[in-house]
Short mmCIF file of C-alpha atoms and ligand atoms in Angstrom, two decimals:
data_model
loop_
_atom_site.label_atom_id
_atom_site.label_comp_id
_atom_site.label_asym_id
_atom_site.label_seq_id
_atom_site.Cartn_x
_atom_site.Cartn_y
_atom_site.Cartn_z
CA MET C 1 -13.35 13.62 -12.22
CA ASP C 2 -11.20 11.59 -14.87
CA LYS C 3 -12.42 8.57 -16.31
CA ILE C 4 -10.60 5.39 -17.91
CA ILE C 5 -11.95 3.83 -20.68
CA VAL C 6 -10.88 0.10 -21.58
CA LYS C 7 -12.35 -1.72 -24.63
CA GLY C 8 -11.54 -5.41 -24.04
CA GLY C 9 -10.29 -8.20 -26.22
CA ASN C 10 -6.83 -7.39 -26.85
CA THR C 11 -3.51 -9.67 -26.02
CA LEU C 12 -0.85 -8.30 -24.33
CA SER C 13 2.82 -8.56 -25.00
CA GLY C 14 6.25 -6.61 -24.31
CA GLU C 15 7.27 -5.60 -20.72
CA VAL C 16 6.20 -3.24 -18.25
CA LYS C 17 8.54 -1.45 -15.74
CA ILE C 18 7.32 -1.62 -11.82
CA SER C 19 7.52 1.58 -9.77
CA SER C 20 8.67 1.53 -6.16
CA ALA C 21 6.49 0.57 -3.44
CA LYS C 22 3.90 3.16 -2.41
CA ASN C 23 3.75 1.51 0.93
CA SER C 24 6.97 1.76 1.27
CA VAL C 25 7.49 5.51 0.55
CA LEU C 26 4.95 6.93 2.62
CA PRO C 27 6.38 5.57 6.13
CA ILE C 28 10.09 6.71 4.62
CA ILE C 29 8.95 9.95 3.58
CA ALA C 30 7.33 10.15 7.36
CA ALA C 31 10.49 8.86 8.82
CA SER C 32 12.45 11.73 7.63
CA ILE C 33 11.12 13.87 10.35
CA LEU C 34 13.59 12.24 12.61
CA SER C 35 16.53 13.69 11.57
CA GLY C 36 16.89 17.53 11.17
CA ASP C 37 19.27 16.82 7.83
CA LYS C 38 18.33 16.56 4.41
CA CYS C 39 16.99 12.87 3.30
CA ILE C 40 16.75 11.86 -0.45
CA ILE C 41 14.54 9.34 -1.87
CA GLU C 42 15.50 8.28 -4.98
CA ASN C 43 13.25 6.48 -7.85
CA ALA C 44 10.19 7.51 -5.98
CA PRO C 45 6.70 6.77 -7.27
CA MET C 46 5.14 9.89 -8.40
CA LEU C 47 1.67 9.32 -6.93
CA GLU C 48 -1.06 11.25 -5.42
CA ASP C 49 -0.52 10.03 -1.87
CA VAL C 50 3.00 10.77 -1.96
CA PHE C 51 2.14 14.07 -3.04
CA VAL C 52 -0.38 14.34 -0.32
CA ILE C 53 1.97 13.08 2.30
CA SER C 54 4.43 15.47 1.28
CA ASP C 55 1.91 18.27 1.72
CA VAL C 56 1.09 17.04 5.29
CA LEU C 57 4.85 17.81 6.34
CA ARG C 58 4.70 20.84 4.52
CA SER C 59 1.93 21.65 6.66
CA VAL C 60 4.04 21.50 9.50
CA SER C 61 6.70 23.63 7.69
CA ALA C 62 8.98 20.94 6.29
CA ASP C 63 10.63 21.83 2.97
CA ILE C 64 10.05 19.12 0.49
CA ASP C 65 11.04 19.17 -3.47
CA ILE C 66 9.36 16.56 -5.54
CA ASP C 67 11.34 16.31 -8.82
CA LYS C 68 9.21 14.72 -11.40
CA ASN C 69 11.47 14.24 -14.20
CA SER C 70 14.18 12.30 -11.62
CA ASN C 71 11.58 10.85 -9.41
CA LYS C 72 13.79 12.23 -6.67
CA VAL C 73 11.96 13.53 -3.35
CA ILE C 74 14.13 15.87 -1.53
CA ILE C 75 13.17 16.23 2.33
CA ASP C 76 14.54 18.90 4.57
CA THR C 77 12.64 19.02 8.01
CA SER C 78 15.28 21.00 9.84
CA ASP C 79 12.50 23.76 10.32
CA ILE C 80 9.61 22.24 11.75
CA CYS C 81 8.49 24.12 13.97
CA ASP C 82 4.68 23.10 14.68
CA CYS C 83 3.31 19.64 15.71
CA GLU C 84 -0.21 20.13 13.94
CA PRO C 85 -0.38 19.15 10.74
CA CYS C 86 -3.34 20.64 8.90
CA SER C 87 -6.37 18.30 9.39
CA GLU C 88 -7.84 18.57 5.99
CA LEU C 89 -4.62 16.94 4.58
CA VAL C 90 -4.63 14.36 7.34
CA LYS C 91 -8.10 13.28 6.49
CA LYS C 92 -7.16 13.03 2.93
CA LEU C 93 -4.82 10.31 3.59
CA ARG C 94 -4.94 7.71 6.52
CA ALA C 95 -1.34 6.91 6.10
CA SER C 96 -0.50 10.53 7.45
CA PHE C 97 -0.77 8.86 10.54
CA LEU C 98 2.78 7.35 10.16
CA ILE C 99 3.78 11.16 11.67
CA MET C 100 3.09 10.35 14.93
CA GLY C 101 6.07 8.16 15.63
CA PRO C 102 8.20 10.47 14.36
CA MET C 103 6.99 13.52 15.97
CA ILE C 104 6.85 12.39 19.18
CA SER C 105 10.63 10.67 18.92
CA ARG C 106 11.61 13.84 17.70
CA PHE C 107 9.53 16.91 19.43
CA GLY C 108 7.98 14.90 22.17
CA LYS C 109 4.52 15.80 21.05
CA PHE C 110 1.79 16.06 18.43
CA ARG C 111 -1.75 16.85 17.63
CA ILE C 112 -3.25 15.26 14.92
CA SER C 113 -7.29 15.01 13.79
CA LEU C 114 -8.44 11.35 14.22
CA PRO C 115 -9.18 9.76 10.55
CA GLY C 116 -12.61 8.74 9.98
CA GLY C 117 -13.67 5.30 8.57
CA CYS C 118 -12.70 4.46 5.19
CA ASN C 119 -14.38 2.22 2.57
CA ILE C 120 -12.94 -0.67 3.13
CA GLY C 121 -13.39 -0.77 6.74
CA THR C 122 -13.23 1.08 10.19
CA ARG C 123 -9.45 0.90 10.54
CA PRO C 124 -8.81 2.01 14.23
CA ILE C 125 -5.45 3.09 15.40
CA GLU C 126 -5.84 2.09 18.95
CA LEU C 127 -2.58 -0.21 18.51
CA HIS C 128 -0.45 2.90 17.49
CA LEU C 129 -1.58 4.42 20.33
CA LYS C 130 -1.02 1.61 22.73
CA GLY C 131 2.57 1.30 21.55
CA LEU C 132 3.31 4.80 21.99
CA ASN C 133 1.69 4.67 25.26
CA ALA C 134 4.01 1.86 26.40
CA LEU C 135 7.33 3.78 25.19
CA GLY C 136 6.24 6.31 27.78
CA ALA C 137 4.01 8.97 25.72
CA GLU C 138 0.84 10.38 27.39
CA VAL C 139 -1.96 9.91 24.91
CA SER C 140 -5.33 11.51 24.96
CA VAL C 141 -8.15 11.04 22.25
CA GLY C 142 -11.14 13.90 22.38
CA HIS C 143 -12.92 16.48 20.28
CA GLY C 144 -11.55 14.88 17.13
CA TYR C 145 -7.77 14.38 17.80
CA VAL C 146 -5.25 12.69 18.95
CA GLU C 147 -2.80 14.44 21.35
CA ALA C 148 0.58 13.10 22.70
CA ARG C 149 3.36 14.35 24.93
CA ALA C 150 6.14 12.78 26.09
CA ARG C 151 9.55 14.19 28.11
CA LYS C 152 11.37 11.01 27.61
CA LEU C 153 10.30 7.94 25.65
CA ILE C 154 12.05 4.74 27.23
CA GLY C 155 12.41 1.57 25.76
CA ASN C 156 9.69 -1.46 26.46
CA LYS C 157 8.69 -4.67 24.99
CA ILE C 158 5.40 -4.47 23.28
CA TYR C 159 3.64 -7.40 21.80
CA LEU C 160 0.85 -6.30 19.09
CA ASP C 161 -2.82 -7.91 19.36
CA PHE C 162 -2.51 -8.19 15.79
CA PRO C 163 0.52 -7.59 13.53
CA SER C 164 -0.66 -4.23 12.13
CA VAL C 165 1.54 -3.08 9.67
CA GLY C 166 1.08 1.15 10.43
CA ALA C 167 1.18 0.14 14.19
CA THR C 168 4.74 -1.65 13.67
CA GLU C 169 6.13 1.41 11.52
CA ASN C 170 4.90 3.76 14.11
CA ILE C 171 6.03 1.92 16.85
CA MET C 172 9.55 1.29 15.05
CA MET C 173 9.87 5.16 14.11
CA ALA C 174 9.07 6.30 17.78
CA ALA C 175 11.75 3.82 19.57
CA VAL C 176 14.60 4.78 17.27
CA MET C 177 15.75 7.56 19.56
CA ALA C 178 14.13 6.27 22.79
CA GLN C 179 16.46 5.51 25.73
CA GLY C 180 17.30 1.55 25.85
CA GLU C 181 15.88 -1.32 24.24
CA THR C 182 12.41 -1.94 22.57
CA VAL C 183 11.25 -5.21 21.34
CA ILE C 184 8.05 -5.27 19.16
CA GLU C 185 6.52 -8.84 19.27
CA ASN C 186 3.98 -9.96 17.18
CA ALA C 187 4.97 -7.61 14.67
CA ALA C 188 4.02 -7.05 10.64
CA GLU C 189 6.57 -8.93 8.45
CA GLU C 190 5.70 -7.18 5.24
CA PRO C 191 8.77 -6.31 3.34
CA GLU C 192 7.98 -2.36 3.36
CA ILE C 193 8.60 -2.99 7.06
CA GLU C 194 12.31 -4.28 6.21
CA ASP C 195 12.74 -1.31 3.74
CA LEU C 196 11.64 1.25 6.36
CA ALA C 197 14.35 -0.54 9.02
CA GLU C 198 16.95 -0.39 6.07
CA PHE C 199 16.12 3.36 5.70
CA LEU C 200 16.47 3.98 9.47
CA ASN C 201 19.56 2.30 9.76
CA SER C 202 20.95 4.25 7.04
CA MET C 203 19.88 7.09 9.12
CA GLY C 204 22.01 5.64 12.02
CA ALA C 205 19.52 3.65 14.17
CA ASN C 206 19.91 0.44 15.81
CA VAL C 207 17.23 -2.07 14.22
CA THR C 208 17.27 -5.67 13.30
CA GLY C 209 14.74 -7.91 13.18
CA ALA C 210 12.32 -6.28 10.73
CA GLY C 211 10.79 -8.65 7.76
CA THR C 212 10.43 -11.20 11.41
CA ASP C 213 7.48 -11.21 14.13
CA THR C 214 10.21 -9.61 16.45
CA ILE C 215 11.85 -6.52 15.95
CA ARG C 216 14.45 -4.98 18.17
CA ILE C 217 15.26 -1.31 18.24
CA VAL C 218 18.10 -0.02 20.31
CA GLY C 219 17.61 3.60 20.99
CA VAL C 220 20.56 6.08 19.55
CA LYS C 221 20.88 9.63 20.59
CA LYS C 222 20.37 11.39 17.18
CA LEU C 223 19.65 10.52 13.22
CA LYS C 224 21.76 12.18 10.19
CA GLY C 225 20.44 12.47 6.83
CA THR C 226 20.38 9.58 3.93
CA VAL C 227 19.85 8.72 0.70
CA HIS C 228 17.51 5.78 -0.22
CA LYS C 229 15.84 3.73 -3.17
CA PRO C 230 12.95 1.92 -2.25
CA ILE C 231 11.71 -1.66 -2.56
CA TYR C 232 9.71 -2.20 -5.74
CA ASP C 233 6.05 -2.24 -5.22
CA ARG C 234 4.97 -5.92 -5.09
CA ILE C 235 0.97 -4.81 -5.58
CA GLU C 236 1.66 -3.28 -8.86
CA ALA C 237 3.63 -6.10 -9.90
CA GLY C 238 0.97 -8.35 -8.66
CA THR C 239 -1.65 -6.70 -10.62
CA PHE C 240 0.16 -6.71 -14.01
CA MET C 241 0.53 -10.46 -13.47
CA VAL C 242 -2.96 -10.47 -13.06
CA ALA C 243 -3.32 -8.75 -16.06
CA ALA C 244 -1.50 -11.30 -18.21
CA ALA C 245 -3.73 -14.12 -16.85
CA ILE C 246 -7.17 -12.20 -17.41
CA THR C 247 -6.15 -11.45 -21.11
CA ARG C 248 -4.62 -14.59 -21.63
CA SER C 249 -1.35 -13.17 -22.75
CA LYS C 250 2.17 -13.32 -22.12
CA ILE C 251 4.31 -10.24 -20.63
CA LYS C 252 7.38 -9.61 -18.91
CA ILE C 253 7.40 -7.74 -15.70
CA VAL C 254 10.18 -5.72 -15.04
CA GLY C 255 11.18 -4.80 -11.48
CA ILE C 256 10.54 -7.16 -8.97
CA ASN C 257 11.99 -8.86 -5.47
CA GLU C 258 11.23 -12.82 -6.00
CA ASP C 259 10.85 -13.44 -1.96
CA HIS C 260 8.30 -10.40 -1.93
CA MET C 261 5.96 -12.00 -4.73
CA LYS C 262 5.88 -15.51 -3.30
CA PRO C 263 2.49 -15.41 -1.97
CA ILE C 264 1.10 -14.00 -5.43
CA ILE C 265 3.26 -16.24 -7.43
CA ALA C 266 2.02 -19.59 -5.42
CA LYS C 267 -1.67 -18.48 -6.08
CA LEU C 268 -1.34 -17.55 -9.71
CA THR C 269 0.66 -20.91 -10.42
CA GLU C 270 -1.91 -23.01 -8.78
CA MET C 271 -4.45 -21.57 -10.85
CA GLY C 272 -2.30 -22.67 -13.89
CA VAL C 273 -0.49 -19.58 -15.02
CA SER C 274 2.96 -20.37 -15.76
CA ILE C 275 5.58 -17.79 -14.25
CA GLU C 276 9.32 -17.84 -15.08
CA VAL C 277 11.53 -15.94 -12.52
CA GLN C 278 14.35 -14.51 -14.52
CA GLY C 279 16.46 -12.23 -11.66
CA GLN C 280 14.73 -9.12 -10.94
CA SER C 281 11.89 -10.02 -13.88
CA LEU C 282 9.02 -12.06 -13.87
CA VAL C 283 7.76 -13.71 -17.37
CA VAL C 284 3.95 -14.62 -16.68
CA ASP C 285 2.47 -16.80 -19.36
CA GLY C 286 -1.62 -16.93 -18.97
CA THR C 287 -2.26 -18.75 -22.19
CA GLY C 288 -2.85 -22.09 -20.53
CA VAL C 289 -6.06 -23.61 -19.30
CA LEU C 290 -6.82 -21.71 -15.82
CA LYS C 291 -8.32 -23.75 -12.56
CA PRO C 292 -10.60 -21.98 -9.85
CA ILE C 293 -9.12 -21.85 -6.34
CA ASP C 294 -9.45 -20.53 -2.95
CA ILE C 295 -7.92 -17.79 -1.59
CA LYS C 296 -7.73 -16.21 2.28
CA THR C 297 -6.01 -12.65 2.71
CA MET C 298 -3.37 -12.85 5.36
CA PRO C 299 -0.84 -10.72 6.92
CA TYR C 300 2.59 -11.32 5.06
CA PRO C 301 4.01 -13.96 4.36
CA GLY C 302 0.15 -14.47 3.53
CA PHE C 303 -1.77 -13.60 0.50
CA PRO C 304 -2.06 -9.53 0.64
CA THR C 305 -5.45 -8.07 1.08
CA ASP C 306 -4.30 -5.41 -1.45
CA MET C 307 -4.82 -7.90 -4.34
CA GLN C 308 -7.71 -9.58 -3.14
CA ALA C 309 -9.94 -7.31 -5.85
CA GLN C 310 -7.79 -8.24 -8.52
CA MET C 311 -7.90 -11.79 -8.21
CA MET C 312 -11.69 -11.75 -7.85
CA GLY C 313 -11.68 -10.22 -11.36
CA LEU C 314 -9.54 -12.92 -12.50
CA LEU C 315 -11.58 -15.55 -10.83
CA SER C 316 -14.47 -14.23 -12.08
CA LEU C 317 -13.67 -15.54 -15.64
CA VAL C 318 -12.18 -18.97 -14.74
CA LYS C 319 -14.74 -21.81 -15.07
CA GLY C 320 -15.80 -23.45 -11.84
CA THR C 321 -15.78 -22.43 -8.16
CA SER C 322 -13.63 -19.98 -6.17
CA ILE C 323 -14.09 -18.92 -3.05
CA ILE C 324 -12.26 -15.78 -1.70
CA THR C 325 -12.05 -15.05 2.19
CA GLU C 326 -10.90 -11.73 3.49
CA THR C 327 -9.38 -11.72 6.72
CA ILE C 328 -8.02 -8.01 7.33
CA PHE C 329 -10.81 -5.70 6.52
CA GLU C 330 -14.18 -5.94 7.41
CA ASN C 331 -15.76 -4.48 4.20
CA ARG C 332 -13.61 -4.87 1.25
CA PHE C 333 -16.01 -6.55 -1.05
CA MET C 334 -17.22 -3.35 -2.68
CA HIS C 335 -16.07 -4.06 -5.77
CA ALA C 336 -18.04 -7.16 -6.02
CA PRO C 337 -21.06 -5.29 -7.06
CA GLU C 338 -19.31 -3.66 -9.74
CA MET C 339 -18.09 -6.65 -11.22
CA LYS C 340 -21.34 -7.99 -11.13
CA ARG C 341 -22.62 -5.35 -13.21
CA MET C 342 -20.20 -6.49 -15.56
CA GLY C 343 -21.73 -10.05 -15.56
CA ALA C 344 -19.50 -11.90 -12.98
CA ASN C 345 -21.25 -14.27 -10.64
CA ILE C 346 -20.40 -13.46 -6.98
CA LYS C 347 -21.97 -13.89 -4.08
CA ILE C 348 -21.31 -12.50 -0.89
CA ASP C 349 -21.65 -14.62 2.63
CA GLY C 350 -20.11 -12.74 5.28
CA ARG C 351 -16.38 -12.44 4.83
CA SER C 352 -16.20 -14.99 1.85
CA ALA C 353 -16.81 -13.96 -1.63
CA ILE C 354 -18.11 -17.69 -3.77
CA ILE C 355 -17.29 -17.04 -7.53
CA GLU C 356 -18.80 -19.00 -9.97
CA GLY C 357 -16.66 -18.65 -13.23
CA ALA C 358 -18.63 -16.96 -16.27
CA ASP C 359 -17.59 -17.01 -19.96
CA ARG C 360 -17.48 -13.61 -20.48
CA LEU C 361 -17.86 -10.23 -18.62
CA THR C 362 -19.06 -7.13 -20.95
CA GLY C 363 -18.35 -3.60 -20.88
CA CYS C 364 -20.31 -1.14 -18.82
CA GLU C 365 -19.96 2.28 -16.88
CA VAL C 366 -18.14 1.06 -13.23
CA LYS C 367 -17.17 2.87 -9.88
CA SER C 368 -13.92 2.44 -8.46
CA THR C 369 -14.53 2.31 -4.84
CA ASP C 370 -11.23 2.09 -3.66
CA LEU C 371 -7.48 1.96 -4.91
CA ARG C 372 -7.02 -1.73 -5.74
CA ALA C 373 -11.18 -2.09 -6.62
CA GLY C 374 -10.27 0.16 -9.56
CA ALA C 375 -7.34 -1.70 -10.54
CA ALA C 376 -9.39 -4.69 -10.30
CA LEU C 377 -12.27 -2.94 -12.76
CA ILE C 378 -9.58 -2.12 -15.25
CA LEU C 379 -8.79 -5.54 -15.62
CA CYS C 380 -11.87 -6.74 -15.84
CA GLY C 381 -12.10 -4.17 -18.91
CA LEU C 382 -9.30 -5.49 -20.39
CA SER C 383 -10.97 -9.08 -21.10
CA ALA C 384 -14.82 -7.88 -21.20
CA VAL C 385 -16.35 -7.43 -24.80
CA GLY C 386 -17.16 -3.94 -25.39
CA SER C 387 -15.94 -0.73 -23.87
CA THR C 388 -15.78 -0.39 -19.96
CA GLU C 389 -15.75 3.29 -18.58
CA VAL C 390 -14.18 3.18 -15.00
CA THR C 391 -15.40 6.21 -12.83
CA ASP C 392 -13.49 7.57 -9.70
CA VAL C 393 -10.42 7.36 -11.23
CA TYR C 394 -8.75 9.45 -8.35
CA HIS C 395 -8.66 6.29 -6.09
CA ILE C 396 -6.45 4.37 -8.89
CA ASP C 397 -4.09 7.47 -9.20
CA ARG C 398 -3.25 7.35 -5.28
CA GLY C 399 -1.64 3.71 -5.80
CA TYR C 400 -0.56 3.24 -9.48
CA VAL C 401 1.97 5.46 -11.49
CA ASN C 402 0.40 5.99 -15.01
CA ILE C 403 -1.60 2.62 -15.27
CA GLU C 404 -3.10 3.58 -18.54
CA ARG C 405 0.28 4.55 -20.06
CA LYS C 406 1.63 1.20 -18.50
CA LEU C 407 -1.26 -0.90 -20.01
CA GLN C 408 -0.99 1.04 -23.83
CA GLY C 409 2.60 -0.08 -23.83
CA LEU C 410 1.73 -3.71 -23.47
CA GLY C 411 -1.27 -3.31 -26.25
CA ALA C 412 -4.01 -2.58 -24.28
CA ASN C 413 -6.67 -0.38 -25.21
CA ILE C 414 -6.75 2.07 -22.78
CA TYR C 415 -7.19 5.39 -22.41
CA ARG C 416 -7.92 8.28 -19.97
CA LYS C 417 -10.62 11.05 -20.40
CA CYS C 418 -10.56 14.30 -18.51
CA ILE C 419 -13.91 15.70 -17.73
C1 LIG G 501 -1.25 -1.00 5.26
C2 LIG G 501 -0.99 -0.71 3.89
C3 LIG G 501 -2.38 -1.43 3.39
C4 LIG G 501 -2.78 -2.55 3.46
C5 LIG G 501 -2.72 -2.92 5.00
C6 LIG G 501 -2.68 -4.59 4.99
C7 LIG G 501 0.23 1.12 3.85
C8 LIG G 501 0.24 2.68 3.77
N1 LIG G 501 -0.67 0.40 3.90
O1 LIG G 501 -2.30 -0.28 5.73
O2 LIG G 501 -2.57 -0.92 2.05
O3 LIG G 501 -3.87 -2.99 2.84
O4 LIG G 501 -1.14 -2.31 5.62
O5 LIG G 501 -1.82 -5.09 4.77
O6 LIG G 501 1.20 0.42 4.26
N2 LIG G 501 -6.01 -2.41 13.12
C9 LIG G 501 -6.84 -2.43 14.18
N3 LIG G 501 -6.57 -1.46 15.25
C10 LIG G 501 -5.04 -0.65 15.11
C11 LIG G 501 -4.64 -0.78 13.40
C12 LIG G 501 -5.02 -1.56 12.87
O7 LIG G 501 -7.78 -3.15 14.55
O8 LIG G 501 -4.74 -0.13 15.54
C13 LIG G 501 -6.92 -3.56 11.99
C14 LIG G 501 -7.20 -2.99 10.76
O9 LIG G 501 -8.32 -2.12 10.88
C15 LIG G 501 -7.30 -3.58 9.63
C16 LIG G 501 -6.38 -4.73 10.27
O10 LIG G 501 -6.07 -4.31 11.49
O11 LIG G 501 -8.56 -4.26 10.00
C17 LIG G 501 -4.86 -4.48 9.40
O12 LIG G 501 -4.27 -3.38 9.34
P1 LIG G 501 -2.94 -2.69 9.24
O13 LIG G 501 -2.27 -3.50 8.94
O14 LIG G 501 -2.67 -1.71 10.05
O15 LIG G 501 -2.93 -1.73 8.02
P2 LIG G 501 -2.66 -0.35 7.44
O16 LIG G 501 -1.10 0.15 8.31
O17 LIG G 501 -3.51 0.68 7.74
#
């Protein structure tokens, strides 16, 4: 298992290029099932999660060609003949569930093994299933599997109890070829949902309102193949913004959409980080005096849970008391004990973390407990005294393209040790 070694203390400079959003590409690959024609995703991020969801589709006989040189994913789902993906692959990646909507829409059935719990919470899928059921699918859960069948899907009004990203996406994908109109109320508003709607519309679907809390989908008979370039990864960009702040450096981040970055820009600005938007780039200057802040994670456009761990690392080094409240996932403070090993003063009280800024962190061996936790520990390592060894790097590889090479390009002393 690889380790990432960071020798702290270097100031960063220069610019870094942001990849396309993992959380856009995964539902888009799933959505390509909807058409039997070829779909091409350009500028796709070459990430472990993208490889796994591609294998999930291959396990039902889709033909997927991933060109790592041109960052293209070419998907041909014309030969899909099976509606039960390999359960070992499904268990590897929770986002495999995004194939439920497309499968029931195109083939009128699927059988998929249930997800287990994951590190950051139990992550149930009842909202996905309620939505599919409201469209006319008969859904049953038993023996560790979800099974669904539908002779015909019919549009309906669906109010989500919680604006779940995955449930919104699954229902949208199931509804695009249903008869009549579907309205999803209290829908998730994340930019990746808008991107999925753009992809579906370019296939011939009729989706409006994505990016707001009410999405309307008028069913069409058939969808065609398309070519799509996904949006930039706002969480990767946010991670590099924190890298600048935690090392008290000034860097340029190339490849952002200002609107998508607003919740992160607002919080870093409140702390005293200076941020200048230059078109599709950000110049982030963390050389000023930084102040403690309070953060509450919320569904978009609130502060993203996927940036919570990175902010905790940064606030661990900002004099004064900060409070982070995690409202999205019930168990997303697994990075706190690892940060404490590095000298951070963090107390967990239920869903809140109280952080007393320390003068310094010290390098040691720490374990990446999930994707964003791992990235946050690398950030802590960048400013820690001495050497930090981050283990269980496979979590980080799920969602960051060449994180150590991108940080090296900014002047960080970081490398990967293959064991
Ligand atoms: C997506 C993102 C993930 C991000 C999360 C929240 C992808 C591939 N992943 O995950 O990076 O952290 O949004 O922004 O896009 N819930 C239920 N019942 C359901 C569905 C969800 O209770 O049927 C709960 C979950 O347990 C969780 C909360 O809703 O506590 C948010 O989950 P959701 O928005 O569905 O996240 P994901 O789509 O899994």
